[in-house]
Amino acid sequence: MESLVAGPSTHRVLPDGCIDILFVVAGGRTGEGYVVGMMTRPLLVARAGASSTVAVRFKPGGAAAFFREPLHRLTDARVELPELWPRSGPLHERVAAAAGEAERIEVLVAELRRRLEGARRRGHAGCKLAIRQLALRPETGVQELCAQLGVSRQGLAKSFREHVGIPPKTLARVLRLQRALSLLAGPDPGRPWRWSDLALAAGFYDQSHMVAEWQDLVGLTPSGFLAESRGRFPFFQDSDSTPE
């Protein structure tokens, strides 16, 4: 994907369960790539000038095949790509020499395909099934996951540390937040959301649970986030008490 930012800006990046490789192009020059690991807290990102970013985004569990490091070592961290891919200099040169967005993306896709062919690990099957279940039902408890998969809590936790980067419970919290944001952004046009309805639809225990999770993962109350978002969620209807 490629995103463009013109002029000074600050935006709030929220945990989304993904790991990213990014190259920033500014002033006609491409900076060396860096990796942003799984996030468990919000991050405010400021850019001082016009720039574009070309990035690879790995869904939960998808990055394990491309890095030898256990992924928990990347959690809440930004790591320069050469530290993880020691011989990535030629990749940076190809990205920097690319004529535009489409060509930069082609360069990254080709590199990923090359590395996937020689990958020593492809992820853990039980871990993949657990991720799929949490994506469908982020309210699923760890004990229920273990029972479904026939694994111990310790075994599942170890697999997640290595192949995902965060524990299953933390991933569930992140996915639940993302579900709430998705519901806010595109609900049934005939049904504006109220806080209490949103909490239950997203898989929170109740409205209070949603508020506590929002403050921890977003860094704002839900109402504060909506105010900061400036109309990005037109389908919200604050007809019950506003969480503070």
PDB file of C-alpha atoms in Angstrom:
ATOM      1  CA  MET A   1       0.000   0.000   0.000  1.00  0.00           C
ATOM      2  CA  GLU A   2       1.123   3.602  -0.433  1.00  0.00           C
ATOM      3  CA  SER A   3      -0.133   6.626   1.476  1.00  0.00           C
ATOM      4  CA  LEU A   4       0.543  10.293   0.885  1.00  0.00           C
ATOM      5  CA  VAL A   5       0.904  13.043   3.488  1.00  0.00           C
ATOM      6  CA  ALA A   6       1.163  16.697   2.423  1.00  0.00           C
ATOM      7  CA  GLY A   7       2.459  19.230   4.928  1.00  0.00           C
ATOM      8  CA  PRO A   8       2.656  19.094   8.717  1.00  0.00           C
ATOM      9  CA  SER A   9       0.316  16.584  10.328  1.00  0.00           C
ATOM     10  CA  THR A  10      -0.141  14.447  13.398  1.00  0.00           C
ATOM     11  CA  HIS A  11      -2.337  11.402  13.496  1.00  0.00           C
ATOM     12  CA  ARG A  12      -3.155   8.717  16.022  1.00  0.00           C
ATOM     13  CA  VAL A  13      -2.096   5.202  15.044  1.00  0.00           C
ATOM     14  CA  LEU A  14      -4.041   2.509  16.872  1.00  0.00           C
ATOM     15  CA  PRO A  15      -3.178  -1.143  17.550  1.00  0.00           C
ATOM     16  CA  ASP A  16      -4.564  -3.219  14.689  1.00  0.00           C
ATOM     17  CA  GLY A  17      -2.919  -6.638  15.073  1.00  0.00           C
ATOM     18  CA  CYS A  18      -0.557  -6.061  12.143  1.00  0.00           C
ATOM     19  CA  ILE A  19       3.198  -5.834  11.601  1.00  0.00           C
ATOM     20  CA  ASP A  20       4.432  -3.391   8.945  1.00  0.00           C
ATOM     21  CA  ILE A  21       7.511  -2.820   6.805  1.00  0.00           C
ATOM     22  CA  LEU A  22       7.673   0.809   5.674  1.00  0.00           C
ATOM     23  CA  PHE A  23       9.769   2.998   3.389  1.00  0.00           C
ATOM     24  CA  VAL A  24       9.228   6.771   3.566  1.00  0.00           C
ATOM     25  CA  VAL A  25       9.836   8.841   0.432  1.00  0.00           C
ATOM     26  CA  ALA A  26      10.448  12.540   1.154  1.00  0.00           C
ATOM     27  CA  GLY A  27      12.113  15.227  -0.891  1.00  0.00           C
ATOM     28  CA  GLY A  28      12.605  12.786  -3.749  1.00  0.00           C
ATOM     29  CA  ARG A  29      14.693  10.451  -1.560  1.00  0.00           C
ATOM     30  CA  THR A  30      13.683   7.109  -0.089  1.00  0.00           C
ATOM     31  CA  GLY A  31      14.737   6.426   3.477  1.00  0.00           C
ATOM     32  CA  GLU A  32      15.863   2.981   4.554  1.00  0.00           C
ATOM     33  CA  GLY A  33      13.065   0.647   5.512  1.00  0.00           C
ATOM     34  CA  TYR A  34      11.977  -0.019   9.048  1.00  0.00           C
ATOM     35  CA  VAL A  35       9.644  -2.467  10.766  1.00  0.00           C
ATOM     36  CA  VAL A  36       6.885  -1.581  13.197  1.00  0.00           C
ATOM     37  CA  GLY A  37       5.970  -4.534  15.380  1.00  0.00           C
ATOM     38  CA  MET A  38       2.646  -5.421  16.954  1.00  0.00           C
ATOM     39  CA  MET A  39       1.248  -2.486  18.904  1.00  0.00           C
ATOM     40  CA  THR A  40      -0.406  -2.733  22.310  1.00  0.00           C
ATOM     41  CA  ARG A  41      -0.823   1.015  22.827  1.00  0.00           C
ATOM     42  CA  PRO A  42      -1.591   4.047  20.644  1.00  0.00           C
ATOM     43  CA  LEU A  43       1.086   6.058  18.904  1.00  0.00           C
ATOM     44  CA  LEU A  44       0.955   9.708  17.835  1.00  0.00           C
ATOM     45  CA  VAL A  45       2.901  10.169  14.604  1.00  0.00           C
ATOM     46  CA  ALA A  46       3.971  13.608  13.389  1.00  0.00           C
ATOM     47  CA  ARG A  47       5.299  14.384   9.918  1.00  0.00           C
ATOM     48  CA  ALA A  48       7.062  17.659   9.209  1.00  0.00           C
ATOM     49  CA  GLY A  49       6.730  17.812   5.431  1.00  0.00           C
ATOM     50  CA  ALA A  50       5.313  16.272   2.273  1.00  0.00           C
ATOM     51  CA  SER A  51       6.039  12.560   2.030  1.00  0.00           C
ATOM     52  CA  SER A  52       4.736   9.258   0.774  1.00  0.00           C
ATOM     53  CA  THR A  53       5.001   5.861   2.384  1.00  0.00           C
ATOM     54  CA  VAL A  54       5.129   2.490   0.700  1.00  0.00           C
ATOM     55  CA  ALA A  55       4.445  -0.344   3.110  1.00  0.00           C
ATOM     56  CA  VAL A  56       3.848  -4.057   3.516  1.00  0.00           C
ATOM     57  CA  ARG A  57       1.228  -4.974   6.106  1.00  0.00           C
ATOM     58  CA  PHE A  58       1.201  -8.461   7.605  1.00  0.00           C
ATOM     59  CA  LYS A  59      -1.996  -9.684   9.202  1.00  0.00           C
ATOM     60  CA  PRO A  60      -1.702 -11.500  12.577  1.00  0.00           C
ATOM     61  CA  GLY A  61       0.678 -14.427  12.185  1.00  0.00           C
ATOM     62  CA  GLY A  62       1.627 -13.470   8.632  1.00  0.00           C
ATOM     63  CA  ALA A  63       5.057 -12.002   9.362  1.00  0.00           C
ATOM     64  CA  ALA A  64       6.548 -15.076  11.033  1.00  0.00           C
ATOM     65  CA  ALA A  65       7.820 -16.554   7.765  1.00  0.00           C
ATOM     66  CA  PHE A  66       9.834 -13.422   6.965  1.00  0.00           C
ATOM     67  CA  PHE A  67      11.740 -12.828  10.206  1.00  0.00           C
ATOM     68  CA  ARG A  68      14.024 -15.126  12.173  1.00  0.00           C
ATOM     69  CA  GLU A  69      13.477 -13.139  15.364  1.00  0.00           C
ATOM     70  CA  PRO A  70      10.643 -14.276  17.651  1.00  0.00           C
ATOM     71  CA  LEU A  71       8.030 -11.638  16.941  1.00  0.00           C
ATOM     72  CA  HIS A  72       7.520 -10.636  20.582  1.00  0.00           C
ATOM     73  CA  ARG A  73      10.918  -8.896  20.349  1.00  0.00           C
ATOM     74  CA  LEU A  74       9.379  -6.457  17.861  1.00  0.00           C
ATOM     75  CA  THR A  75       6.286  -5.644  19.911  1.00  0.00           C
ATOM     76  CA  ASP A  76       5.748  -1.903  20.478  1.00  0.00           C
ATOM     77  CA  ALA A  77       9.053  -1.245  18.733  1.00  0.00           C
ATOM     78  CA  ARG A  78      10.373   0.335  15.572  1.00  0.00           C
ATOM     79  CA  VAL A  79      13.375  -1.561  14.194  1.00  0.00           C
ATOM     80  CA  GLU A  80      15.504  -0.586  11.218  1.00  0.00           C
ATOM     81  CA  LEU A  81      15.092  -3.168   8.467  1.00  0.00           C
ATOM     82  CA  PRO A  82      18.846  -3.923   8.105  1.00  0.00           C
ATOM     83  CA  GLU A  83      18.841  -5.202  11.705  1.00  0.00           C
ATOM     84  CA  LEU A  84      16.311  -7.871  10.720  1.00  0.00           C
ATOM     85  CA  TRP A  85      17.315  -8.354   7.093  1.00  0.00           C
ATOM     86  CA  PRO A  86      21.120  -7.822   7.221  1.00  0.00           C
ATOM     87  CA  ARG A  87      21.561  -7.855   3.445  1.00  0.00           C
ATOM     88  CA  SER A  88      18.666  -5.525   2.611  1.00  0.00           C
ATOM     89  CA  GLY A  89      20.833  -2.825   1.006  1.00  0.00           C
ATOM     90  CA  PRO A  90      20.005  -3.862  -2.579  1.00  0.00           C
ATOM     91  CA  LEU A  91      16.286  -3.833  -1.708  1.00  0.00           C
ATOM     92  CA  HIS A  92      16.543  -0.253  -0.481  1.00  0.00           C
ATOM     93  CA  GLU A  93      18.377   0.716  -3.662  1.00  0.00           C
ATOM     94  CA  ARG A  94      15.640  -0.832  -5.838  1.00  0.00           C
ATOM     95  CA  VAL A  95      12.874   0.874  -3.870  1.00  0.00           C
ATOM     96  CA  ALA A  96      14.718   4.203  -4.064  1.00  0.00           C
ATOM     97  CA  ALA A  97      15.255   3.842  -7.821  1.00  0.00           C
ATOM     98  CA  ALA A  98      11.631   2.906  -8.565  1.00  0.00           C
ATOM     99  CA  ALA A  99       9.806   5.346 -10.837  1.00  0.00           C
ATOM    100  CA  GLY A 100       6.616   5.577  -8.823  1.00  0.00           C
ATOM    101  CA  GLU A 101       4.107   3.941  -6.499  1.00  0.00           C
ATOM    102  CA  ALA A 102       3.281   0.937  -8.666  1.00  0.00           C
ATOM    103  CA  GLU A 103       6.932   0.112  -9.299  1.00  0.00           C
ATOM    104  CA  ARG A 104       7.840   0.420  -5.606  1.00  0.00           C
ATOM    105  CA  ILE A 105       5.054  -2.014  -4.747  1.00  0.00           C
ATOM    106  CA  GLU A 106       6.270  -4.438  -7.436  1.00  0.00           C
ATOM    107  CA  VAL A 107       9.768  -4.330  -5.946  1.00  0.00           C
ATOM    108  CA  LEU A 108       8.466  -5.180  -2.466  1.00  0.00           C
ATOM    109  CA  VAL A 109       6.188  -7.966  -3.711  1.00  0.00           C
ATOM    110  CA  ALA A 110       9.070  -9.571  -5.590  1.00  0.00           C
ATOM    111  CA  GLU A 111      11.272  -9.399  -2.483  1.00  0.00           C
ATOM    112  CA  LEU A 112       8.610 -11.004  -0.308  1.00  0.00           C
ATOM    113  CA  ARG A 113       8.090 -13.821  -2.794  1.00  0.00           C
ATOM    114  CA  ARG A 114      11.825 -14.455  -2.909  1.00  0.00           C
ATOM    115  CA  ARG A 115      12.101 -14.574   0.870  1.00  0.00           C
ATOM    116  CA  LEU A 116       9.025 -16.763   1.245  1.00  0.00           C
ATOM    117  CA  GLU A 117      10.547 -19.420  -1.002  1.00  0.00           C
ATOM    118  CA  GLY A 118      13.494 -19.760   1.389  1.00  0.00           C
ATOM    119  CA  ALA A 119      11.550 -19.317   4.619  1.00  0.00           C
ATOM    120  CA  ARG A 120      12.496 -21.708   7.418  1.00  0.00           C
ATOM    121  CA  ARG A 121       9.197 -21.367   9.249  1.00  0.00           C
ATOM    122  CA  ARG A 122       5.667 -20.817   8.017  1.00  0.00           C
ATOM    123  CA  GLY A 123       3.839 -20.341  11.293  1.00  0.00           C
ATOM    124  CA  HIS A 124       2.214 -22.747  13.694  1.00  0.00           C
ATOM    125  CA  ALA A 125      -0.978 -24.508  12.579  1.00  0.00           C
ATOM    126  CA  GLY A 126      -2.649 -24.262  15.996  1.00  0.00           C
ATOM    127  CA  CYS A 127      -1.712 -20.614  16.210  1.00  0.00           C
ATOM    128  CA  LYS A 128      -3.294 -19.932  12.822  1.00  0.00           C
ATOM    129  CA  LEU A 129      -6.528 -21.622  13.870  1.00  0.00           C
ATOM    130  CA  ALA A 130      -6.604 -19.588  17.080  1.00  0.00           C
ATOM    131  CA  ILE A 131      -6.095 -16.349  15.143  1.00  0.00           C
ATOM    132  CA  ARG A 132      -8.923 -17.266  12.793  1.00  0.00           C
ATOM    133  CA  GLN A 133     -11.243 -17.972  15.716  1.00  0.00           C
ATOM    134  CA  LEU A 134     -10.366 -14.685  17.425  1.00  0.00           C
ATOM    135  CA  ALA A 135     -10.965 -12.791  14.197  1.00  0.00           C
ATOM    136  CA  LEU A 136     -14.461 -14.282  14.042  1.00  0.00           C
ATOM    137  CA  ARG A 137     -15.203 -14.009  17.767  1.00  0.00           C
ATOM    138  CA  PRO A 138     -12.718 -11.794  19.642  1.00  0.00           C
ATOM    139  CA  GLU A 139     -14.712 -12.409  22.819  1.00  0.00           C
ATOM    140  CA  THR A 140     -13.522 -16.044  22.812  1.00  0.00           C
ATOM    141  CA  GLY A 141     -11.631 -16.812  26.028  1.00  0.00           C
ATOM    142  CA  VAL A 142      -8.164 -18.347  26.087  1.00  0.00           C
ATOM    143  CA  GLN A 143      -9.400 -21.426  27.935  1.00  0.00           C
ATOM    144  CA  GLU A 144     -12.054 -21.975  25.260  1.00  0.00           C
ATOM    145  CA  LEU A 145      -9.422 -21.610  22.540  1.00  0.00           C
ATOM    146  CA  CYS A 146      -7.173 -24.174  24.208  1.00  0.00           C
ATOM    147  CA  ALA A 147     -10.056 -26.615  24.544  1.00  0.00           C
ATOM    148  CA  GLN A 148     -10.963 -26.228  20.872  1.00  0.00           C
ATOM    149  CA  LEU A 149      -7.383 -26.720  19.727  1.00  0.00           C
ATOM    150  CA  GLY A 150      -6.384 -29.381  22.256  1.00  0.00           C
ATOM    151  CA  VAL A 151      -3.364 -27.423  23.487  1.00  0.00           C
ATOM    152  CA  SER A 152      -2.236 -26.099  26.854  1.00  0.00           C
ATOM    153  CA  ARG A 153      -2.321 -22.422  27.799  1.00  0.00           C
ATOM    154  CA  GLN A 154       1.468 -22.446  28.015  1.00  0.00           C
ATOM    155  CA  GLY A 155       1.799 -23.996  24.570  1.00  0.00           C
ATOM    156  CA  LEU A 156      -0.564 -21.504  22.973  1.00  0.00           C
ATOM    157  CA  ALA A 157       1.130 -18.580  24.726  1.00  0.00           C
ATOM    158  CA  LYS A 158       4.561 -19.703  23.513  1.00  0.00           C
ATOM    159  CA  SER A 159       3.328 -20.072  19.944  1.00  0.00           C
ATOM    160  CA  PHE A 160       1.787 -16.604  19.993  1.00  0.00           C
ATOM    161  CA  ARG A 161       4.961 -15.028  21.420  1.00  0.00           C
ATOM    162  CA  GLU A 162       7.004 -16.447  18.563  1.00  0.00           C
ATOM    163  CA  HIS A 163       4.604 -16.284  15.605  1.00  0.00           C
ATOM    164  CA  VAL A 164       2.318 -13.334  16.447  1.00  0.00           C
ATOM    165  CA  GLY A 165       4.160 -11.139  18.930  1.00  0.00           C
ATOM    166  CA  ILE A 166       1.454 -10.649  21.549  1.00  0.00           C
ATOM    167  CA  PRO A 167      -0.547 -13.062  23.758  1.00  0.00           C
ATOM    168  CA  PRO A 168      -3.904 -14.390  22.523  1.00  0.00           C
ATOM    169  CA  LYS A 169      -5.801 -12.304  25.068  1.00  0.00           C
ATOM    170  CA  THR A 170      -4.078  -9.122  23.894  1.00  0.00           C
ATOM    171  CA  LEU A 171      -4.790  -9.941  20.259  1.00  0.00           C
ATOM    172  CA  ALA A 172      -8.440 -10.494  21.177  1.00  0.00           C
ATOM    173  CA  ARG A 173      -8.565  -7.051  22.805  1.00  0.00           C
ATOM    174  CA  VAL A 174      -7.058  -5.416  19.713  1.00  0.00           C
ATOM    175  CA  LEU A 175      -9.402  -7.240  17.333  1.00  0.00           C
ATOM    176  CA  ARG A 176     -12.395  -6.280  19.468  1.00  0.00           C
ATOM    177  CA  LEU A 177     -11.384  -2.612  19.269  1.00  0.00           C
ATOM    178  CA  GLN A 178     -10.975  -2.882  15.513  1.00  0.00           C
ATOM    179  CA  ARG A 179     -14.401  -4.482  15.226  1.00  0.00           C
ATOM    180  CA  ALA A 180     -15.912  -1.539  17.124  1.00  0.00           C
ATOM    181  CA  LEU A 181     -14.162   0.928  14.797  1.00  0.00           C
ATOM    182  CA  SER A 182     -15.362  -1.010  11.762  1.00  0.00           C
ATOM    183  CA  LEU A 183     -18.935  -0.960  13.027  1.00  0.00           C
ATOM    184  CA  LEU A 184     -18.726   2.780  13.642  1.00  0.00           C
ATOM    185  CA  ALA A 185     -17.396   3.395  10.148  1.00  0.00           C
ATOM    186  CA  GLY A 186     -19.974   1.352   8.259  1.00  0.00           C
ATOM    187  CA  PRO A 187     -23.085   0.270  10.128  1.00  0.00           C
ATOM    188  CA  ASP A 188     -26.506  -0.432   8.730  1.00  0.00           C
ATOM    189  CA  PRO A 189     -27.483   2.979   7.256  1.00  0.00           C
ATOM    190  CA  GLY A 190     -30.854   2.760   8.937  1.00  0.00           C
ATOM    191  CA  ARG A 191     -29.427   2.047  12.379  1.00  0.00           C
ATOM    192  CA  PRO A 192     -27.271   4.715  14.026  1.00  0.00           C
ATOM    193  CA  TRP A 193     -25.148   3.338  16.845  1.00  0.00           C
ATOM    194  CA  ARG A 194     -25.508   4.074  20.536  1.00  0.00           C
ATOM    195  CA  TRP A 195     -22.638   3.381  22.931  1.00  0.00           C
ATOM    196  CA  SER A 196     -24.403   0.515  24.668  1.00  0.00           C
ATOM    197  CA  ASP A 197     -25.390  -1.139  21.383  1.00  0.00           C
ATOM    198  CA  LEU A 198     -21.893  -0.741  19.960  1.00  0.00           C
ATOM    199  CA  ALA A 199     -20.301  -2.303  23.032  1.00  0.00           C
ATOM    200  CA  LEU A 200     -22.409  -5.456  22.776  1.00  0.00           C
ATOM    201  CA  ALA A 201     -22.152  -5.742  18.992  1.00  0.00           C
ATOM    202  CA  ALA A 202     -18.342  -5.492  19.128  1.00  0.00           C
ATOM    203  CA  GLY A 203     -18.066  -8.214  21.786  1.00  0.00           C
ATOM    204  CA  PHE A 204     -17.427  -6.182  24.945  1.00  0.00           C
ATOM    205  CA  TYR A 205     -19.083  -7.317  28.159  1.00  0.00           C
ATOM    206  CA  ASP A 206     -20.865  -3.984  28.504  1.00  0.00           C
ATOM    207  CA  GLN A 207     -20.428  -0.265  27.934  1.00  0.00           C
ATOM    208  CA  SER A 208     -18.098   0.193  30.916  1.00  0.00           C
ATOM    209  CA  HIS A 209     -15.829  -2.563  29.634  1.00  0.00           C
ATOM    210  CA  MET A 210     -15.661  -0.874  26.232  1.00  0.00           C
ATOM    211  CA  VAL A 211     -14.748   2.494  27.786  1.00  0.00           C
ATOM    212  CA  ALA A 212     -11.921   0.982  29.841  1.00  0.00           C
ATOM    213  CA  GLU A 213     -10.500  -0.867  26.845  1.00  0.00           C
ATOM    214  CA  TRP A 214     -10.791   2.221  24.647  1.00  0.00           C
ATOM    215  CA  GLN A 215      -8.849   4.347  27.099  1.00  0.00           C
ATOM    216  CA  ASP A 216      -6.095   1.738  27.291  1.00  0.00           C
ATOM    217  CA  LEU A 217      -5.777   0.946  23.569  1.00  0.00           C
ATOM    218  CA  VAL A 218      -6.736   4.312  22.057  1.00  0.00           C
ATOM    219  CA  GLY A 219      -5.528   6.693  24.750  1.00  0.00           C
ATOM    220  CA  LEU A 220      -8.845   8.579  24.715  1.00  0.00           C
ATOM    221  CA  THR A 221     -12.393   8.034  25.858  1.00  0.00           C
ATOM    222  CA  PRO A 222     -14.716   6.982  23.023  1.00  0.00           C
ATOM    223  CA  SER A 223     -16.263  10.461  22.971  1.00  0.00           C
ATOM    224  CA  GLY A 224     -12.812  12.043  22.916  1.00  0.00           C
ATOM    225  CA  PHE A 225     -11.800   9.837  20.005  1.00  0.00           C
ATOM    226  CA  LEU A 226     -14.913  10.791  18.056  1.00  0.00           C
ATOM    227  CA  ALA A 227     -14.180  14.471  18.669  1.00  0.00           C
ATOM    228  CA  GLU A 228     -10.596  14.018  17.476  1.00  0.00           C
ATOM    229  CA  SER A 229     -11.802  12.097  14.401  1.00  0.00           C
ATOM    230  CA  ARG A 230     -13.841  15.113  13.252  1.00  0.00           C
ATOM    231  CA  GLY A 231     -16.824  13.489  11.593  1.00  0.00           C
ATOM    232  CA  ARG A 232     -15.259  10.272  10.321  1.00  0.00           C
ATOM    233  CA  PHE A 233     -18.124   8.324  11.906  1.00  0.00           C
ATOM    234  CA  PRO A 234     -21.369  10.015  10.792  1.00  0.00           C
ATOM    235  CA  PHE A 235     -23.557   7.085  11.805  1.00  0.00           C
ATOM    236  CA  PHE A 236     -22.967   7.452  15.523  1.00  0.00           C
ATOM    237  CA  GLN A 237     -25.940   8.569  17.615  1.00  0.00           C
ATOM    238  CA  ASP A 238     -25.136   9.628  21.199  1.00  0.00           C
ATOM    239  CA  SER A 239     -28.579   8.906  22.581  1.00  0.00           C
ATOM    240  CA  ASP A 240     -27.423   7.290  25.801  1.00  0.00           C
ATOM    241  CA  SER A 241     -24.907   8.554  28.335  1.00  0.00           C
ATOM    242  CA  THR A 242     -21.576   9.448  26.749  1.00  0.00           C
ATOM    243  CA  PRO A 243     -18.655   7.450  28.171  1.00  0.00           C
ATOM    244  CA  GLU A 244     -16.098   9.603  29.933  1.00  0.00           C
TER     245      GLU A 244
END
